CSV table of C-alpha atoms (C1' of nucleotides) in Angstrom, one decimal:
chain,number,residue,atom,x,y,z
A,16,MET,CA,11.3,11.5,-16.7
A,17,LYS,CA,8.3,9.3,-17.4
A,18,ILE,CA,5.9,8.9,-14.4
A,19,ALA,CA,2.8,6.4,-14.5
A,20,THR,CA,0.0,5.8,-12.4
A,21,TRP,CA,-1.9,2.5,-13.2
A,22,ASN,CA,-4.6,0.4,-10.7
A,23,ILE,CA,-3.4,-2.7,-11.1
A,24,ASN,CA,-5.8,-4.9,-9.2
A,25,GLY,CA,-4.0,-7.3,-7.2
A,26,ILE,CA,0.0,-7.7,-7.4
A,27,LYS,CA,0.0,-11.3,-6.8
A,28,ALA,CA,-2.6,-11.9,-10.0
A,29,ARG,CA,-1.1,-8.8,-12.1
A,30,LEU,CA,2.9,-9.4,-11.5
A,31,ASP,CA,3.7,-11.2,-14.9
A,32,THR,CA,1.5,-8.1,-16.3
A,33,THR,CA,2.7,-5.6,-14.6
A,34,LEU,CA,6.3,-6.5,-15.1
A,35,GLY,CA,6.1,-7.1,-18.8
A,36,TRP,CA,4.8,-3.8,-19.2
A,37,LEU,CA,7.4,-2.0,-17.0
A,38,ARG,CA,10.4,-3.7,-19.5
A,39,GLU,CA,8.6,-2.0,-22.1
A,40,ALA,CA,7.8,1.0,-21.3
A,41,GLU,CA,10.7,1.8,-19.5
A,42,PRO,CA,9.2,4.5,-16.8
A,43,ASP,CA,11.1,6.3,-14.5
A,44,VAL,CA,8.3,6.4,-11.6
A,45,VAL,CA,5.2,4.2,-11.2
A,46,CYS,CA,2.4,5.2,-8.8
A,47,LEU,CA,0.3,1.4,-8.5
A,48,GLN,CA,-3.2,1.4,-6.5
A,49,GLU,CA,-5.2,-1.7,-5.4
A,50,ILE,CA,-2.2,-3.7,-4.3
A,51,LYS,CA,-4.4,-5.7,-2.3
A,52,SER,CA,-1.4,-6.8,-0.4
A,53,VAL,CA,0.4,-5.7,2.6
A,54,ASP,CA,4.0,-4.5,2.9
A,55,GLU,CA,5.2,-7.9,3.8
A,56,GLY,CA,3.6,-9.9,0.8
A,57,PHE,CA,4.6,-7.4,-2.4
A,58,PRO,CA,7.2,-9.2,-3.9
A,59,VAL,CA,10.0,-6.8,-4.0
A,60,ASP,CA,12.7,-8.6,-5.6
A,61,PRO,CA,11.4,-8.7,-9.7
A,62,PHE,CA,10.7,-4.9,-9.2
A,63,GLU,CA,14.1,-4.5,-7.8
A,64,SER,CA,15.3,-6.6,-10.5
A,65,LEU,CA,14.1,-4.3,-13.0
A,66,GLY,CA,16.0,-1.3,-11.3
A,67,TYR,CA,13.3,-0.1,-8.9
A,68,ASN,CA,13.1,1.1,-5.3
A,69,VAL,CA,10.3,-0.3,-4.2
A,70,ALA,CA,7.9,1.7,-1.6
A,71,THR,CA,4.7,0.1,-0.2
A,72,HIS,CA,1.7,1.4,2.0
A,73,GLY,CA,-0.7,-2.2,2.1
A,74,GLN,CA,-3.3,-3.4,4.0
A,75,LYS,CA,-4.8,-6.9,4.0
A,76,GLY,CA,-6.9,-8.2,1.0
A,77,PHE,CA,-8.2,-4.7,-0.1
A,78,ASN,CA,-6.9,-1.0,-1.2
A,79,GLY,CA,-2.9,-0.6,-1.0
A,80,VAL,CA,-0.9,1.7,-3.0
A,81,ALA,CA,2.7,1.9,-4.0
A,82,ILE,CA,5.5,4.1,-5.7
A,83,LEU,CA,8.2,2.3,-7.9
A,84,SER,CA,11.2,4.2,-8.7
A,85,LYS,CA,14.5,4.2,-10.4
A,86,ARG,CA,15.9,7.0,-8.1
A,87,PRO,CA,15.0,6.7,-4.3
A,88,LEU,CA,11.6,7.6,-2.4
A,89,GLU,CA,12.7,10.3,-0.4
A,90,ASP,CA,10.8,11.2,3.1
A,91,PRO,CA,7.9,8.9,2.2
A,92,LYS,CA,4.6,10.0,3.9
A,93,ARG,CA,1.8,6.9,4.5
A,94,GLY,CA,-1.6,8.4,4.5
A,95,LEU,CA,-3.3,11.7,5.0
A,96,ASP,CA,-3.6,13.6,8.0
A,97,GLY,CA,-7.1,14.2,9.7
A,98,ALA,CA,-8.6,10.8,10.5
A,99,PRO,CA,-6.6,9.1,12.8
A,100,ASP,CA,-8.6,6.1,13.3
A,101,ASP,CA,-8.8,5.8,9.3
A,102,GLU,CA,-6.9,2.4,8.5
A,103,GLN,CA,-7.4,2.1,5.1
A,104,ALA,CA,-4.0,2.2,2.6
A,105,ARG,CA,-5.0,5.1,0.2
A,106,TYR,CA,-2.1,7.4,0.0
A,107,LEU,CA,1.6,7.7,-0.4
A,108,GLU,CA,3.7,10.4,-1.4
A,109,GLY,CA,7.4,10.9,-1.6
A,110,VAL,CA,10.4,13.2,-3.3
A,111,ILE,CA,12.6,12.2,-6.1
A,112,SER,CA,15.8,13.7,-6.6
A,113,THR,CA,17.3,14.1,-10.1
A,114,ASP,CA,19.9,16.2,-11.7
A,115,ALA,CA,17.1,18.8,-13.0
A,116,GLY,CA,15.6,19.2,-9.6
A,117,VAL,CA,13.0,16.9,-7.4
A,118,VAL,CA,9.6,16.1,-7.9
A,119,ARG,CA,7.1,15.1,-5.5
A,120,VAL,CA,5.0,12.2,-6.2
A,121,ALA,CA,1.8,11.1,-4.6
A,122,SER,CA,0.2,7.6,-5.5
A,123,ILE,CA,-3.8,8.1,-4.9
A,124,TYR,CA,-6.8,5.6,-4.5
A,125,LEU,CA,-9.5,7.5,-3.6
A,126,PRO,CA,-12.6,5.4,-2.4
A,127,ASN,CA,-15.0,4.3,-4.6
A,128,GLY,CA,-18.1,5.5,-2.5
A,129,ASN,CA,-20.9,3.2,-4.1
A,130,PRO,CA,-23.7,2.9,-3.0
A,131,VAL,CA,-24.2,6.7,-2.8
A,132,GLU,CA,-27.0,6.4,-0.2
A,133,SER,CA,-24.5,4.3,2.2
A,134,ASP,CA,-21.9,6.0,4.6
A,135,LYS,CA,-19.2,4.7,2.0
A,136,PHE,CA,-20.1,8.0,0.2
A,137,ALA,CA,-19.6,10.1,2.9
A,138,TYR,CA,-16.2,8.5,3.3
A,139,LYS,CA,-15.5,9.5,-0.2
A,140,LEU,CA,-16.5,13.0,0.2
A,141,ALA,CA,-14.4,13.3,3.6
A,142,TRP,CA,-11.2,11.6,2.4
A,143,ALA,CA,-11.3,14.2,-1.0
A,144,ASP,CA,-11.7,16.7,1.6
A,145,ARG,CA,-8.4,15.4,3.6
A,146,LEU,CA,-6.9,15.0,0.0
A,147,ILE,CA,-7.8,18.8,-1.1
A,148,ARG,CA,-5.9,19.5,2.4
A,149,ARG,CA,-2.5,18.2,1.7
A,150,ALA,CA,-3.0,19.2,-2.1
A,151,GLU,CA,-2.9,23.1,-0.4
A,152,GLU,CA,-0.1,22.1,1.9
A,153,LEU,CA,2.0,21.1,-1.0
A,154,LEU,CA,1.2,23.7,-3.4
A,155,ALA,CA,2.6,25.8,-0.8
A,156,LEU,CA,6.0,24.2,-1.3
A,157,GLU,CA,6.1,25.5,-4.7
A,158,GLU,CA,7.6,22.5,-6.3
A,159,PRO,CA,6.7,20.1,-8.7
A,160,VAL,CA,3.8,17.7,-7.8
A,161,VAL,CA,2.2,15.0,-9.3
A,162,LEU,CA,-0.9,13.8,-7.7
A,163,ALA,CA,-1.4,10.4,-9.3
A,164,GLY,CA,-4.1,7.8,-8.8
A,165,ASP,CA,-7.2,6.2,-9.2
A,166,TYR,CA,-9.6,9.1,-8.3
A,167,ASN,CA,-12.9,7.2,-8.9
A,168,VAL,CA,-14.2,10.5,-10.4
A,169,ILE,CA,-15.6,10.9,-14.0
A,170,PRO,CA,-15.0,14.2,-14.1
A,171,ASP,CA,-17.4,15.1,-17.1
A,172,PRO,CA,-20.1,13.6,-19.4
A,173,ILE,CA,-17.0,13.6,-22.2
A,174,ASP,CA,-15.2,10.9,-19.8
A,175,ALA,CA,-17.5,8.3,-19.9
A,176,LYS,CA,-19.2,6.1,-23.3
A,177,ARG,CA,-22.2,6.1,-21.6
A,178,PRO,CA,-22.5,9.2,-19.3
A,179,GLU,CA,-26.4,8.3,-18.7
A,180,ALA,CA,-25.5,5.1,-17.2
A,181,TRP,CA,-23.4,6.8,-14.5
A,182,VAL,CA,-26.0,9.4,-12.7
A,183,ASN,CA,-26.9,7.4,-9.9
A,184,ASP,CA,-23.2,6.3,-9.3
A,185,ALA,CA,-20.7,7.6,-6.9
A,186,LEU,CA,-18.1,8.2,-9.4
A,187,PHE,CA,-20.1,10.8,-11.3
A,188,GLN,CA,-22.3,12.4,-8.3
A,189,PRO,CA,-22.2,16.3,-8.6
A,190,GLU,CA,-20.4,16.3,-5.3
A,191,SER,CA,-17.3,13.9,-6.8
A,192,ARG,CA,-16.9,16.1,-9.9
A,193,ALA,CA,-17.4,19.4,-7.8
A,194,PHE,CA,-14.4,17.9,-5.6
A,195,TYR,CA,-12.0,17.4,-8.6
A,196,ARG,CA,-12.8,20.7,-10.1
A,197,ARG,CA,-11.7,22.2,-6.4
A,198,LEU,CA,-8.4,20.3,-7.2
A,199,GLN,CA,-8.1,22.3,-10.2
A,200,ALA,CA,-9.5,25.8,-9.0
A,201,LEU,CA,-6.8,25.6,-6.4
A,202,GLY,CA,-4.2,25.5,-9.4
A,203,TYR,CA,-3.8,21.4,-10.3
A,204,THR,CA,-3.9,20.9,-14.0
A,205,ASP,CA,-5.2,17.6,-15.5
A,206,ALA,CA,-2.1,16.3,-17.4
A,207,VAL,CA,-4.6,14.6,-20.0
A,208,ARG,CA,-6.8,17.8,-20.5
A,209,ALA,CA,-3.9,19.7,-21.2
A,210,THR,CA,-2.8,17.5,-23.9
A,211,THR,CA,-6.0,16.8,-25.5
A,212,ASP,CA,-9.8,17.6,-25.7
A,213,ALA,CA,-10.7,14.1,-26.9
A,214,ALA,CA,-13.0,11.4,-25.4
A,215,CYS,CA,-10.3,9.0,-23.4
A,216,TYR,CA,-10.7,6.5,-21.2
A,217,THR,CA,-8.7,4.5,-18.4
A,218,PHE,CA,-11.3,1.8,-17.2
A,219,TRP,CA,-13.5,-0.8,-18.6
A,220,ASP,CA,-15.5,-3.3,-16.3
A,221,TYR,CA,-14.5,-6.7,-16.6
A,222,GLN,CA,-18.2,-7.7,-17.1
A,223,ALA,CA,-20.6,-7.4,-20.1
A,224,GLY,CA,-18.1,-6.7,-22.9
A,225,ALA,CA,-17.1,-3.6,-21.6
A,226,TRP,CA,-13.9,-3.4,-23.5
A,227,GLN,CA,-14.9,-5.0,-26.8
A,228,LYS,CA,-17.6,-2.2,-26.8
A,229,ASP,CA,-15.5,0.6,-25.7
A,230,ASN,CA,-17.7,1.2,-22.8
A,231,GLY,CA,-15.2,2.8,-20.7
A,232,ILE,CA,-14.8,5.8,-18.2
A,233,ARG,CA,-11.6,8.1,-17.4
A,234,ILE,CA,-11.2,8.0,-13.5
A,235,ASP,CA,-7.4,7.2,-13.5
A,236,HIS,CA,-6.0,11.1,-13.3
A,237,MET,CA,-2.9,13.0,-12.8
A,238,LEU,CA,-3.1,16.4,-11.4
A,239,LEU,CA,-0.1,18.7,-11.8
A,240,SER,CA,1.2,21.6,-9.4
A,241,PRO,CA,2.2,24.9,-11.9
A,242,GLN,CA,5.6,23.9,-11.3
A,243,ALA,CA,4.9,20.3,-12.7
A,244,ALA,CA,2.6,21.7,-15.5
A,245,ASP,CA,5.2,24.1,-16.8
A,246,ARG,CA,7.4,21.2,-17.2
A,247,LEU,CA,4.9,18.8,-19.0
A,248,GLU,CA,6.1,17.5,-21.9
A,249,ALA,CA,3.6,14.3,-23.1
A,250,VAL,CA,1.1,12.4,-21.9
A,251,THR,CA,0.0,9.3,-23.2
A,252,ILE,CA,-3.0,6.6,-22.3
A,253,GLU,CA,-1.7,2.8,-22.5
A,254,ARG,CA,-5.1,1.7,-24.1
A,255,ASP,CA,-3.6,-1.5,-25.6
A,256,VAL,CA,-2.8,-2.9,-22.3
A,257,ARG,CA,-6.4,-3.3,-21.6
A,258,GLY,CA,-6.4,-5.9,-24.3
A,259,ARG,CA,-3.6,-8.2,-23.3
A,260,ASP,CA,-3.5,-11.4,-21.1
A,261,LYS,CA,-4.6,-10.9,-17.5
A,262,PRO,CA,-5.2,-7.6,-17.6
A,263,SER,CA,-6.4,-4.9,-14.9
A,264,ASP,CA,-9.6,-3.6,-15.7
A,265,HIS,CA,-7.4,-0.2,-15.5
A,266,VAL,CA,-4.6,0.9,-17.9
A,267,PRO,CA,-1.7,3.3,-17.2
A,268,VAL,CA,-1.6,6.8,-17.8
A,269,VAL,CA,2.2,8.1,-18.6
A,270,ALA,CA,3.4,11.8,-18.0
A,271,THR,CA,6.5,12.6,-19.5
A,272,LEU,CA,8.2,16.0,-17.4
A,273,SER,CA,11.0,17.6,-18.1
A,274,VAL,CA,12.9,17.1,-14.8
B,1,DA,C1',-30.9,-8.0,-18.2
B,2,DT,C1',-31.4,-6.8,-10.3
B,3,DG,C1',-27.5,-9.9,-14.1
B,4,DG,C1',-22.7,-9.9,-15.8
B,5,DT,C1',-16.6,-10.9,-14.0
B,6,DG,C1',-12.6,-10.7,-11.1
B,7,DG,C1',-9.5,-10.9,-6.9
B,8,DC,C1',-8.4,-11.7,-2.3
B,9,DT,C1',-10.8,-14.0,1.2
B,10,DG,C1',-12.4,-17.6,4.1
B,11,DT,C1',-17.4,-19.5,3.1
B,12,DG,C1',-18.5,-13.4,1.4
B,13,DC,C1',-16.6,-8.6,0.6
B,14,DC,C1',-15.2,-5.3,-2.9
B,15,DA,C1',-15.3,-2.9,-7.1
DNA sequence: ATGGTGGCTGTGCCA
């Protein structure tokens, strides 16, 4: 099974770009972030025409996540527990059954958190704590679990072309990096780092020629429970997608699992 | 170099 995660930066502006990559890569499951659409506004039909079931958790204007899956998404869960007044749409989880078993998938859009001195950074860390609690609950199920999404965390200096440029940014704060390590200490595996030690990026800013200079960062991650890590066969970062027409500023990350 | 670009919104906010 090919499972992908991709921050598309707006489904309306990215519809053709997204459909084009789906036709070519033919992933079984795609976790989308930043759909920037309410559920009723998401263009379901073209994805269903490609054979996908569509589940969304959207909001007006910003944020919003979705899961596309060739098989039905069972038991969908929208949002994380622990903050009933939080209206930001950043988490969608569900179960996919195959002939070889089940896999639980979550589409995650962790808050950016900039600027660090603002309440946005506190919100980021609080949201990360709520994700840790969910991740702990999921580990207890002893299922293959894939926590996929835009984490807005640069884990290590190797994950940025110019790490010195990010030292005051929320994405590279010690607290943000500690959260990411804590997830791994619980037992989750960084799928990219399970397959390579090389520098590789998933995001290049639209500004200042970042793509042309390869001034990128690795912030889109797939974290695997032990049962999922045991089934990991391959991981790719679809870097060339960034150089196409009307690109998102992020590219897809794809993991192949033997489920 | 306190800019730069892009999406969605609504005359600015967010990334």
